[in-house]
Amino acid sequence: MNKNSIIGTVLICLLFMGYMYVSQPSPEQIEAQRRYNDSIQQAQREAIVENAAQDELTKLKSDSAVIAPMDSAAIAAQDSIQNLRLIQTYGNLSSATKGEEQIVTIENDVLSLQISTKGGQIKAATLKQYDDYHWTFVNEPEYKLFPGDNLSAVRLEIEADIEYIVVEGAMQYYRASGDDRWLRRVLPALEKGIDYLTSDPKRWDAERGLVKRGYTIDTWDFLNIPDAGTNRKIEDGTPMADMHGDNSGAYQAMMQLAWMNERFGHRKKAAEWRKRAESLRENMFRHLWNGRFFVHQLPLNCAPIDGAEASRLSLSNTYDMNRGVTDLGQSRSIIEEYMVRRDTTSAFAEWFSIDPPYDRFGGYKAGRYVNGGISPFTAGELAKAALSNGYESFGWDIIERMMEMVARDGAIYFLYSPSERKPMGGGPSAWGAAAFISAVDEGLAGIVDTGSKYSSISFSPRFPVSGYRELRYTTGYEISGVLVDLRYVLTGNGLRYRLSSPARHIDAHIYIPEGVKVDHVRCNQKSVSYKEVLVGDSRYVDFKVDGTSGVADIEVVFGSDPE
């Protein structure tokens, strides 16, 4: 609830509490009520006589065609009886029961009350929206209320990430479930969303061919304006910018849509999506790449907030690498920037939301919230990218430091203070935890589902960098009951991985420890042909495995002569 809603609700409660206090009877009113009751009893005795007279009147009706009107005394007696009955029922408010009833509505953003003018009775009470007030931040077309469920569907206008995140979520669900029928049904809607993102004037910078958003901190949802906390609208004059993270998200979504279409035999449409993705990638590097990493924001209709945008490193750089926008050289350049800043920053870690922060943005001082806070989701994405791009030791170092923080705090938090290393809160801790798990799952264990339900796997384990010589690691999908079980052993003679999974095809990319020579590679006791490749200075052996029948027992045997 916002401030106005809270004040309105409290005032309504105080109004009714005051009414109950003021309307409680005084001793004099209680005595008057007793007298009223005595009067009613007297009236009831008189009513017996009246009823007898009424019986006589009824008899006369049947005998006479013309009935004389009731005299004024009889009418007055009936009115007195009715008044006494109202006083007995409603007390001092009996007069309010007379006349025509009207309904008065009292409401604020949260509550609507319909009150009768007869007795002040509440005829209806509607809880308009209590738990989530974000719908009040945007223009009407951007939200839909479900009052019966106390829910709202809200699109924060200044953000541009909804469409590509939905595609990413659909991709993840399909991999976990393997539900072809579902994917066929939702695919047109997913494509429509990306078409909207890359064409609507509110979302698309047609001049540069890039996705645009409000001038926010990275992918966040507030602007550097006085009413940043409650205004998330796009209107005339709203500061807008092109941000690399939205565009790498759209690129990934296009590649995922190409993969989905290819899976259903739509080769022409798949090729179109890949072509659009490549065009977007080219525009990113043309307008947003500074030679070392992607700049934070490219303002469109306003001046930069300060003079540091071209050198400001923002968290989406780590996502850009893992979404496939950057090649090996570009990825290593971004990672090296983080390594350099680790040595020069005064913060306890290089996992910046942005660096350098603004002096103040949207009410947040430098180092507070996403204006310079240290984020575990940056750490997770950076670790995964480092492990995948030839900086395995740096990636493992990040994981170790994260494990130390988890051991200290008992949890992973959303953001941390750069100087105090204390949790700041402000968002879902699961975001950082998910990035951390992904770094271990796909980066360190190197298990990536390239089909659905692990029907095919990209297998790039890097356990030797951890210093462990024996490990067991499991992953999988609970929704479909699929389990992947990996066992690892490293000795002086070689390393061995026993991978149990549903995979019918495996693309292996095995990290080789420093200082050893590979003699040969076997899978399920059979020699396989392989190729040694370099990723930066790191050595890998690449080969393919088909028809494993659930188990791939991989051995990389070292030669007798060390390198």
Coordinates of C-alpha atoms in Angstrom, one line a residue:
M1 CA 0.0 0.0 0.0
N2 CA 1.2 3.5 -0.7
K3 CA 1.0 6.3 1.8
N4 CA -2.3 7.7 0.6
S5 CA -4.0 4.3 0.7
I6 CA -2.8 3.7 4.2
I7 CA -4.0 7.1 5.4
G8 CA -7.4 6.6 3.7
T9 CA -7.9 3.2 5.3
V10 CA -7.0 4.5 8.8
L11 CA -9.3 7.4 8.5
I12 CA -12.2 5.2 7.5
C13 CA -11.5 2.9 10.5
L14 CA -11.3 6.0 12.8
L15 CA -14.6 7.3 11.4
F16 CA -16.5 4.1 12.3
M17 CA -14.8 3.8 15.7
G18 CA -15.9 7.4 16.5
Y19 CA -19.4 6.7 15.2
M20 CA -19.7 3.7 17.6
Y21 CA -18.5 5.8 20.5
V22 CA -20.7 8.8 19.9
S23 CA -23.8 6.7 19.2
Q24 CA -23.6 4.6 22.4
P25 CA -26.6 5.4 24.7
S26 CA -26.2 7.7 27.8
P27 CA -27.9 6.9 31.1
E28 CA -30.6 9.4 30.2
Q29 CA -31.1 7.7 26.9
I30 CA -31.4 4.3 28.6
E31 CA -34.1 5.7 30.9
A32 CA -35.9 7.2 27.9
Q33 CA -35.7 3.8 26.2
R34 CA -37.3 2.2 29.3
R35 CA -40.2 4.7 29.0
Y36 CA -40.5 3.9 25.3
N37 CA -40.8 0.2 26.1
D38 CA -43.5 1.0 28.6
S39 CA -45.3 3.0 26.0
I40 CA -45.0 0.2 23.5
Q41 CA -46.5 -2.2 26.1
Q42 CA -49.4 0.2 26.6
A43 CA -49.8 0.5 22.8
Q44 CA -49.9 -3.3 22.5
R45 CA -52.8 -3.3 25.0
E46 CA -54.5 -0.6 23.0
A47 CA -53.8 -2.7 19.8
I48 CA -56.0 -5.5 21.2
V49 CA -58.9 -3.2 21.4
E50 CA -58.0 -1.8 17.9
N51 CA -57.8 -5.3 16.5
A52 CA -61.3 -6.0 17.8
A53 CA -62.6 -2.9 16.1
Q54 CA -60.7 -3.9 12.9
D55 CA -62.6 -7.2 12.9
E56 CA -65.8 -5.3 13.1
L57 CA -64.7 -3.1 10.2
T58 CA -63.8 -6.2 8.1
K59 CA -67.3 -7.5 8.6
L60 CA -68.7 -4.2 7.5
K61 CA -66.6 -4.4 4.2
S62 CA -68.5 -7.4 3.1
D63 CA -71.8 -5.8 3.7
S64 CA -71.2 -2.4 2.2
A65 CA -70.0 -1.2 -1.1
V66 CA -68.8 2.1 0.2
I67 CA -66.4 2.3 3.1
A68 CA -66.1 5.5 5.0
P69 CA -62.6 6.8 5.3
M70 CA -60.7 6.3 8.6
D71 CA -61.1 9.3 10.8
S72 CA -58.1 11.5 11.8
A73 CA -57.9 10.1 15.3
A74 CA -57.5 6.5 14.1
I75 CA -54.8 7.6 11.6
A76 CA -52.9 9.4 14.4
A77 CA -53.1 6.3 16.6
Q78 CA -51.6 4.1 13.9
D79 CA -48.8 6.6 13.3
S80 CA -48.0 6.6 17.0
I81 CA -47.8 2.9 17.1
Q82 CA -45.4 2.8 14.1
N83 CA -43.2 5.5 15.6
L84 CA -42.9 3.6 18.9
R85 CA -41.9 0.4 17.0
L86 CA -39.2 2.3 15.1
I87 CA -37.9 3.8 18.4
Q88 CA -37.8 0.4 20.0
T89 CA -35.7 -0.9 17.0
Y90 CA -33.5 2.0 16.1
G91 CA -33.4 4.2 19.2
N92 CA -32.1 7.8 18.5
L93 CA -31.6 6.9 14.9
S94 CA -35.3 6.1 14.3
S95 CA -35.8 9.3 12.4
A96 CA -33.1 8.2 9.9
T97 CA -35.3 5.3 8.9
K98 CA -37.9 7.6 7.4
G99 CA -37.8 9.0 4.0
E100 CA -36.3 7.6 0.8
E101 CA -33.1 5.5 1.2
Q102 CA -30.0 6.7 -0.6
I103 CA -26.6 5.0 -1.0
V104 CA -23.4 7.0 -0.4
T105 CA -20.1 5.7 -1.7
I106 CA -16.8 6.4 0.2
E107 CA -13.7 5.1 -1.4
N108 CA -9.9 5.4 -1.9
D109 CA -7.4 3.4 -4.0
V110 CA -7.8 0.4 -1.8
L111 CA -11.3 0.2 -0.4
S112 CA -14.8 1.1 -1.6
L113 CA -17.8 1.3 0.9
Q114 CA -21.5 1.8 0.0
I115 CA -23.4 3.2 3.0
S116 CA -27.2 3.6 3.4
T117 CA -28.5 6.9 4.6
K118 CA -31.1 4.9 6.6
G119 CA -29.2 3.9 9.7
G120 CA -25.7 4.2 8.2
Q121 CA -25.6 0.6 7.3
I122 CA -22.8 -0.7 5.1
K123 CA -24.5 -2.2 2.1
A124 CA -21.3 -3.3 0.3
A125 CA -17.6 -3.3 0.9
T126 CA -15.1 -3.9 -2.0
L127 CA -11.4 -4.5 -1.6
K128 CA -10.1 -2.8 -4.7
Q129 CA -6.5 -3.9 -4.5
Y130 CA -4.6 -4.3 -1.3
D131 CA -1.4 -6.4 -1.7
D132 CA 0.1 -5.0 -4.9
Y133 CA -0.3 -1.3 -5.8
H134 CA 2.1 -1.3 -8.9
W135 CA -1.0 -0.9 -11.1
T136 CA -1.2 2.7 -9.8
F137 CA 2.2 3.4 -11.3
V138 CA 1.3 3.0 -15.0
N139 CA -1.2 4.2 -17.5
E140 CA -4.5 2.2 -17.8
P141 CA -3.7 0.1 -20.8
E142 CA -0.7 -1.4 -19.0
Y143 CA -2.6 -3.1 -16.2
K144 CA -5.6 -5.4 -15.6
L145 CA -7.2 -5.9 -12.2
F146 CA -8.7 -9.1 -10.8
P147 CA -10.5 -7.7 -7.7
G148 CA -12.1 -11.1 -6.8
D149 CA -8.6 -12.6 -6.4
N150 CA -6.9 -9.4 -5.1
L151 CA -4.5 -9.7 -8.0
S152 CA -3.3 -7.4 -10.8
A153 CA -1.4 -8.0 -14.0
V154 CA 0.9 -5.0 -14.5
R155 CA 3.4 -4.1 -17.2
L156 CA 5.8 -1.4 -15.9
E157 CA 5.9 0.7 -19.0
I158 CA 9.5 1.9 -18.7
E159 CA 10.9 -1.6 -18.8
A160 CA 11.6 -3.5 -22.0
D161 CA 12.4 -7.0 -20.8
I162 CA 9.0 -8.7 -20.5
E163 CA 8.8 -10.2 -24.0
Y164 CA 12.2 -11.8 -24.1
I165 CA 12.0 -13.0 -20.5
V166 CA 8.8 -14.8 -21.4
V167 CA 10.5 -16.5 -24.4
E168 CA 13.3 -17.5 -22.1
G169 CA 10.9 -18.9 -19.5
A170 CA 9.0 -20.8 -22.2
M171 CA 12.3 -22.3 -23.4
Q172 CA 13.2 -23.4 -20.0
Y173 CA 9.8 -25.0 -19.4
Y174 CA 9.9 -26.8 -22.7
R175 CA 13.4 -28.2 -21.9
A176 CA 12.1 -29.4 -18.5
S177 CA 8.8 -30.9 -19.7
G178 CA 9.4 -31.8 -23.4
D179 CA 5.7 -30.8 -24.0
D180 CA 5.7 -30.4 -27.8
R181 CA 1.9 -29.8 -27.9
W182 CA 2.2 -26.9 -25.5
L183 CA 5.1 -25.3 -27.3
R184 CA 3.3 -25.5 -30.7
R185 CA 0.4 -23.7 -29.1
V186 CA 2.3 -20.9 -27.5
L187 CA 4.9 -20.4 -30.2
P188 CA 2.9 -17.9 -32.2
A189 CA 2.3 -15.7 -29.1
L190 CA 6.0 -15.8 -28.3
E191 CA 6.8 -14.6 -31.8
K192 CA 4.1 -11.9 -31.6
G193 CA 5.7 -10.6 -28.4
I194 CA 9.2 -10.2 -30.0
D195 CA 7.6 -8.6 -33.1
Y196 CA 5.9 -6.1 -30.9
L197 CA 9.2 -5.4 -29.0
T198 CA 11.0 -4.7 -32.2
S199 CA 8.4 -2.5 -33.9
D200 CA 6.3 -0.5 -31.5
P201 CA 7.5 3.1 -31.2
K202 CA 7.3 2.8 -27.4
R203 CA 9.8 0.0 -27.5
W204 CA 11.8 0.3 -30.6
D205 CA 14.5 2.7 -31.7
A206 CA 14.0 2.5 -35.4
E207 CA 16.8 4.8 -36.3
R208 CA 19.5 2.5 -34.7
G209 CA 17.6 -0.8 -34.9
L210 CA 17.7 -1.3 -31.1
V211 CA 15.3 -2.0 -28.3
K212 CA 14.8 1.1 -26.1
R213 CA 13.5 1.7 -22.5
G214 CA 13.2 4.4 -20.0
Y215 CA 16.6 5.8 -18.8
T216 CA 17.0 3.5 -15.8
I217 CA 19.8 1.7 -14.1
D218 CA 20.4 -1.3 -16.3
T219 CA 17.2 -3.3 -16.5
W220 CA 15.7 -1.8 -13.4
D221 CA 12.2 -0.2 -13.2
F222 CA 12.7 3.4 -12.0
L223 CA 13.9 6.7 -13.5
N224 CA 16.0 9.5 -12.1
I225 CA 13.0 11.8 -11.5
P226 CA 11.4 13.3 -8.4
D227 CA 8.5 10.8 -8.3
A228 CA 10.6 7.8 -9.3
G229 CA 9.0 5.6 -6.7
T230 CA 5.5 5.8 -8.1
N231 CA 5.9 6.9 -11.8
R232 CA 6.8 4.1 -14.2
K233 CA 5.0 5.5 -17.2
I234 CA 6.2 6.4 -20.7
E235 CA 4.8 9.8 -21.6
D236 CA 5.9 12.8 -23.6
G237 CA 9.2 13.9 -22.1
T238 CA 10.0 10.6 -20.4
P239 CA 13.8 10.2 -20.7
M240 CA 14.5 7.2 -23.0
A241 CA 17.7 5.2 -23.8
D242 CA 19.1 2.1 -25.6
M243 CA 20.4 -0.4 -23.1
H244 CA 22.6 -3.4 -24.1
G245 CA 20.9 -5.9 -21.8
D246 CA 17.5 -5.6 -23.4
N247 CA 19.1 -6.1 -26.8
S248 CA 21.1 -9.2 -25.8
G249 CA 17.9 -10.5 -24.3
A250 CA 16.0 -9.9 -27.5
Y251 CA 18.9 -11.5 -29.4
Q252 CA 18.7 -14.6 -27.3
A253 CA 14.9 -14.8 -27.7
M254 CA 15.3 -14.6 -31.5
M255 CA 17.8 -17.5 -31.4
Q256 CA 15.5 -19.5 -29.2
L257 CA 12.6 -18.9 -31.5
A258 CA 14.7 -20.1 -34.4
W259 CA 15.5 -23.2 -32.4
M260 CA 11.8 -23.9 -31.7
N261 CA 10.9 -23.4 -35.3
E262 CA 13.7 -25.7 -36.5
R263 CA 12.5 -28.3 -34.1
F264 CA 9.0 -28.3 -35.7
G265 CA 10.5 -28.3 -39.2
H266 CA 9.9 -24.6 -40.0
R267 CA 13.3 -24.1 -41.5
K268 CA 12.4 -20.9 -43.4
K269 CA 11.0 -19.1 -40.4
A270 CA 14.0 -20.3 -38.3
A271 CA 16.4 -18.8 -40.8
E272 CA 14.4 -15.5 -40.7
W273 CA 14.8 -15.3 -36.9
R274 CA 18.5 -16.0 -37.1
K275 CA 18.9 -13.2 -39.7
R276 CA 17.0 -10.8 -37.4
A277 CA 19.2 -11.8 -34.5
E278 CA 22.4 -11.2 -36.4
S279 CA 21.2 -7.8 -37.5
L280 CA 20.4 -6.8 -33.9
R281 CA 23.8 -8.1 -32.8
E282 CA 25.5 -5.9 -35.4
N283 CA 23.6 -2.8 -34.2
M284 CA 24.6 -3.5 -30.6
F285 CA 28.3 -3.5 -31.5
R286 CA 27.8 -0.5 -33.8
H287 CA 26.2 1.7 -31.2
L288 CA 26.8 0.3 -27.7
W289 CA 30.3 -1.3 -27.6
N290 CA 33.1 0.9 -26.4
G291 CA 35.9 -1.5 -27.5
R292 CA 36.1 -3.3 -24.1
F293 CA 32.5 -3.8 -23.0
F294 CA 29.0 -2.5 -23.6
V295 CA 28.3 1.0 -22.3
H296 CA 25.6 1.4 -19.7
Q297 CA 23.0 3.5 -21.5
L298 CA 22.8 5.4 -24.7
P299 CA 20.4 8.4 -24.0
L300 CA 18.0 9.2 -26.9
N301 CA 15.9 12.2 -26.0
C302 CA 17.9 13.7 -23.1
A303 CA 21.4 14.4 -22.0
P304 CA 23.5 11.8 -20.1
I305 CA 23.0 12.1 -16.3
D306 CA 26.8 12.5 -15.9
G307 CA 29.9 12.1 -17.9
A308 CA 30.7 8.5 -17.0
E309 CA 28.2 6.5 -19.1
A310 CA 30.8 5.5 -21.7
S311 CA 32.9 3.9 -19.0
R312 CA 30.2 2.7 -16.6
L313 CA 30.2 -1.1 -16.4
S314 CA 26.7 -2.4 -15.7
L315 CA 25.6 -5.9 -14.7
S316 CA 24.0 -6.9 -18.0
N317 CA 27.5 -7.3 -19.5
T318 CA 27.7 -10.6 -17.7
Y319 CA 24.3 -11.7 -19.2
D320 CA 25.4 -10.5 -22.6
M321 CA 28.2 -13.1 -22.6
N322 CA 26.0 -16.0 -21.5
R323 CA 23.2 -15.1 -24.0
G324 CA 25.7 -15.7 -26.9
V325 CA 26.0 -12.1 -28.2
T326 CA 29.8 -11.9 -27.7
D327 CA 32.4 -14.1 -29.3
L328 CA 35.4 -15.5 -27.4
G329 CA 37.5 -12.4 -27.8
Q330 CA 34.7 -10.1 -26.8
S331 CA 33.7 -12.2 -23.8
R332 CA 37.3 -12.3 -22.5
S333 CA 37.5 -8.6 -22.9
I334 CA 34.5 -8.1 -20.6
I335 CA 35.9 -10.6 -18.1
E336 CA 39.3 -8.9 -18.1
E337 CA 37.5 -5.6 -17.3
Y338 CA 36.0 -7.2 -14.2
M339 CA 39.3 -8.6 -13.2
V340 CA 41.0 -5.2 -13.5
R341 CA 38.3 -3.5 -11.5
R342 CA 38.5 -6.2 -8.8
D343 CA 42.1 -4.9 -8.2
T344 CA 41.1 -1.2 -8.2
T345 CA 37.7 -1.1 -6.5
S346 CA 37.2 -0.1 -2.9
A347 CA 34.2 -2.5 -2.8
F348 CA 34.7 -6.0 -1.3
A349 CA 33.9 -7.6 -4.7
E350 CA 33.7 -6.8 -8.3
W351 CA 30.2 -8.0 -8.8
F352 CA 28.8 -4.5 -9.4
S353 CA 25.3 -3.6 -10.2
I354 CA 26.9 -0.6 -11.9
D355 CA 30.4 0.8 -11.6
P356 CA 31.0 3.7 -11.0
P357 CA 27.6 4.5 -9.4
Y358 CA 25.8 7.8 -9.9
D359 CA 26.1 10.3 -7.1
R360 CA 22.4 9.9 -6.7
F361 CA 19.8 8.2 -8.9
G362 CA 16.1 8.0 -8.2
G363 CA 16.6 8.9 -4.5
Y364 CA 19.4 6.3 -4.0
K365 CA 22.9 7.5 -3.0
A366 CA 26.0 5.9 -4.5
G367 CA 26.4 2.4 -3.2
R368 CA 22.8 1.9 -2.2
Y369 CA 20.4 -0.6 -3.8
V370 CA 21.3 -1.0 -7.6
N371 CA 23.1 2.3 -7.7
G372 CA 26.4 0.5 -7.0
G373 CA 25.3 -2.4 -4.7
I374 CA 27.2 -5.7 -5.0
S375 CA 24.9 -8.3 -6.6
P376 CA 25.2 -12.1 -6.4
F377 CA 23.4 -12.5 -9.7
T378 CA 26.3 -10.6 -11.3
A379 CA 28.6 -13.0 -9.5
G380 CA 26.8 -16.1 -10.8
E381 CA 26.7 -14.9 -14.4
L382 CA 30.3 -13.7 -14.3
A383 CA 31.5 -17.0 -12.9
K384 CA 29.7 -19.0 -15.6
A385 CA 31.1 -16.8 -18.3
A386 CA 34.6 -17.0 -16.9
L387 CA 34.4 -20.8 -16.7
S388 CA 33.2 -21.0 -20.3
N389 CA 35.7 -18.6 -21.8
G390 CA 39.1 -19.7 -20.6
Y391 CA 39.2 -18.1 -17.2
E392 CA 38.3 -21.2 -15.3
S393 CA 40.4 -20.3 -12.2
F394 CA 38.7 -16.9 -11.9
G395 CA 35.3 -18.5 -12.3
W396 CA 36.0 -21.0 -9.5
D397 CA 37.4 -18.2 -7.3
I398 CA 34.1 -16.4 -7.6
I399 CA 32.2 -19.5 -6.6
E400 CA 34.5 -20.0 -3.6
R401 CA 34.0 -16.5 -2.4
M402 CA 30.2 -16.9 -2.8
M403 CA 30.4 -20.1 -0.8
E404 CA 32.2 -18.3 2.0
M405 CA 29.4 -15.7 2.1
V406 CA 26.8 -18.4 2.2
A407 CA 28.6 -20.1 5.1
R408 CA 28.8 -16.8 7.0
D409 CA 25.2 -15.6 6.4
G410 CA 23.4 -18.9 6.0
A411 CA 21.8 -17.6 2.7
I412 CA 22.4 -15.7 -0.5
Y413 CA 20.9 -12.2 -0.3
F414 CA 19.7 -9.9 -3.1
L415 CA 22.3 -7.1 -2.7
Y416 CA 25.2 -6.3 -0.5
S417 CA 26.7 -3.1 0.8
P418 CA 30.0 -2.5 -1.2
S419 CA 31.9 -1.3 1.9
E420 CA 30.3 -3.2 4.8
R421 CA 29.6 -6.5 3.0
K422 CA 26.2 -6.6 4.7
P423 CA 23.0 -7.7 3.0
M424 CA 20.9 -4.7 1.9
G425 CA 17.7 -6.6 0.8
G426 CA 15.4 -4.9 -1.7
G427 CA 14.6 -7.8 -3.9
P428 CA 14.3 -11.6 -4.3
S429 CA 17.3 -13.5 -2.9
A430 CA 16.3 -16.4 -5.3
W431 CA 17.6 -14.3 -8.2
G432 CA 21.2 -14.5 -7.0
A433 CA 20.8 -18.1 -5.8
A434 CA 19.6 -19.1 -9.3
A435 CA 22.6 -17.5 -11.0
F436 CA 24.9 -19.1 -8.5
I437 CA 23.4 -22.6 -9.1
S438 CA 23.5 -22.0 -12.9
A439 CA 27.2 -21.2 -12.7
V440 CA 27.8 -24.6 -10.9
D441 CA 25.4 -26.6 -13.0
E442 CA 26.3 -25.3 -16.5
G443 CA 29.7 -23.7 -15.8
L444 CA 31.6 -26.0 -13.4
A445 CA 29.8 -29.3 -13.9
G446 CA 29.3 -28.2 -17.5
I447 CA 25.9 -30.0 -18.0
V448 CA 23.8 -28.1 -20.5
D449 CA 20.5 -29.5 -21.9
T450 CA 20.5 -28.9 -25.7
G451 CA 17.3 -30.8 -26.4
S452 CA 14.5 -31.5 -24.0
K453 CA 14.6 -33.6 -20.8
Y454 CA 18.3 -34.0 -21.4
S455 CA 17.8 -35.9 -24.6
S456 CA 21.0 -34.3 -25.9
I457 CA 23.7 -32.7 -23.7
S458 CA 26.6 -30.4 -24.1
F459 CA 29.1 -31.7 -21.6
S460 CA 31.9 -29.4 -20.5
P461 CA 33.1 -30.4 -17.0
R462 CA 35.8 -28.3 -15.3
F463 CA 36.1 -30.0 -11.9
P464 CA 40.0 -30.2 -12.0
V465 CA 40.1 -26.4 -11.5
S466 CA 38.4 -26.8 -8.1
G467 CA 41.3 -28.8 -6.6
Y468 CA 38.9 -31.7 -5.8
R469 CA 40.0 -35.1 -7.1
E470 CA 36.7 -36.9 -6.6
L471 CA 33.2 -35.7 -6.8
R472 CA 29.6 -36.7 -7.4
Y473 CA 27.1 -34.2 -8.9
T474 CA 23.5 -34.6 -9.7
T475 CA 21.0 -32.4 -11.6
G476 CA 17.8 -32.8 -13.5
Y477 CA 14.1 -31.8 -13.8
E478 CA 11.7 -32.5 -11.0
I479 CA 8.7 -31.8 -13.2
S480 CA 9.5 -34.7 -15.6
G481 CA 11.4 -36.9 -13.1
V482 CA 14.6 -36.7 -15.2
L483 CA 17.9 -37.2 -13.3
V484 CA 21.5 -36.6 -14.5
D485 CA 24.1 -38.3 -12.3
L486 CA 27.8 -37.4 -12.8
R487 CA 30.8 -39.0 -11.0
Y488 CA 34.3 -37.7 -11.4
V489 CA 37.7 -39.0 -10.4
L490 CA 41.2 -37.5 -11.1
T491 CA 44.4 -39.4 -10.7
G492 CA 47.9 -39.1 -11.9
N493 CA 47.0 -41.4 -14.8
G494 CA 44.0 -39.5 -16.1
L495 CA 40.6 -38.3 -15.4
R496 CA 37.3 -40.2 -15.6
Y497 CA 33.6 -39.1 -15.8
R498 CA 30.7 -41.5 -15.6
L499 CA 27.7 -39.6 -16.9
S500 CA 24.3 -41.3 -16.3
S501 CA 21.5 -39.5 -18.2
P502 CA 18.7 -39.9 -20.8
A503 CA 21.0 -38.4 -23.5
R504 CA 21.2 -40.1 -26.8
H505 CA 23.8 -37.6 -28.0
I506 CA 26.6 -35.9 -26.1
D507 CA 28.9 -33.1 -27.4
A508 CA 31.9 -33.5 -25.0
H509 CA 34.3 -30.6 -24.3
I510 CA 36.5 -31.8 -21.5
Y511 CA 38.8 -29.4 -19.6
I512 CA 42.4 -30.7 -19.3
P513 CA 44.5 -29.9 -16.2
E514 CA 47.6 -27.9 -16.7
G515 CA 50.9 -29.8 -17.2
V516 CA 49.6 -33.1 -18.6
K517 CA 49.6 -34.7 -22.0
V518 CA 46.6 -36.5 -23.3
D519 CA 47.4 -40.0 -24.7
H520 CA 44.0 -41.2 -25.7
V521 CA 40.3 -41.0 -24.9
R522 CA 37.8 -43.8 -24.4
C523 CA 34.0 -44.0 -23.9
N524 CA 32.5 -47.1 -22.6
Q525 CA 35.8 -49.0 -23.1
K526 CA 36.0 -48.0 -26.7
S527 CA 38.5 -45.5 -28.2
V528 CA 37.1 -42.3 -29.6
S529 CA 38.6 -39.8 -32.0
Y530 CA 39.0 -36.4 -30.4
K531 CA 40.5 -33.0 -31.2
E532 CA 42.5 -30.8 -28.8
V533 CA 41.4 -27.2 -28.8
L534 CA 42.4 -24.0 -26.9
V535 CA 40.0 -21.6 -25.2
G536 CA 42.3 -18.7 -24.4
D537 CA 45.2 -20.6 -22.7
S538 CA 43.1 -23.5 -21.5
R539 CA 43.2 -26.9 -23.1
Y540 CA 40.1 -29.0 -23.9
V541 CA 39.5 -32.3 -25.8
D542 CA 36.4 -32.3 -28.0
F543 CA 34.5 -35.4 -29.3
K544 CA 31.0 -36.7 -29.8
V545 CA 29.2 -39.6 -28.2
D546 CA 26.1 -41.3 -29.6
G547 CA 23.9 -44.1 -28.5
T548 CA 25.1 -44.4 -24.9
S549 CA 22.1 -46.3 -23.6
G550 CA 21.9 -44.2 -20.5
V551 CA 25.6 -44.2 -19.4
A552 CA 28.7 -42.6 -20.9
D553 CA 31.8 -43.8 -19.1
I554 CA 34.5 -41.3 -20.3
E555 CA 38.2 -41.8 -19.7
V556 CA 40.9 -39.2 -20.6
V557 CA 44.2 -41.1 -20.2
F558 CA 47.4 -39.1 -19.7
G559 CA 50.6 -39.8 -21.4
S560 CA 53.7 -40.9 -19.5
D561 CA 55.7 -37.8 -20.4
P562 CA 54.4 -34.6 -18.8
E563 CA 54.3 -31.5 -21.0

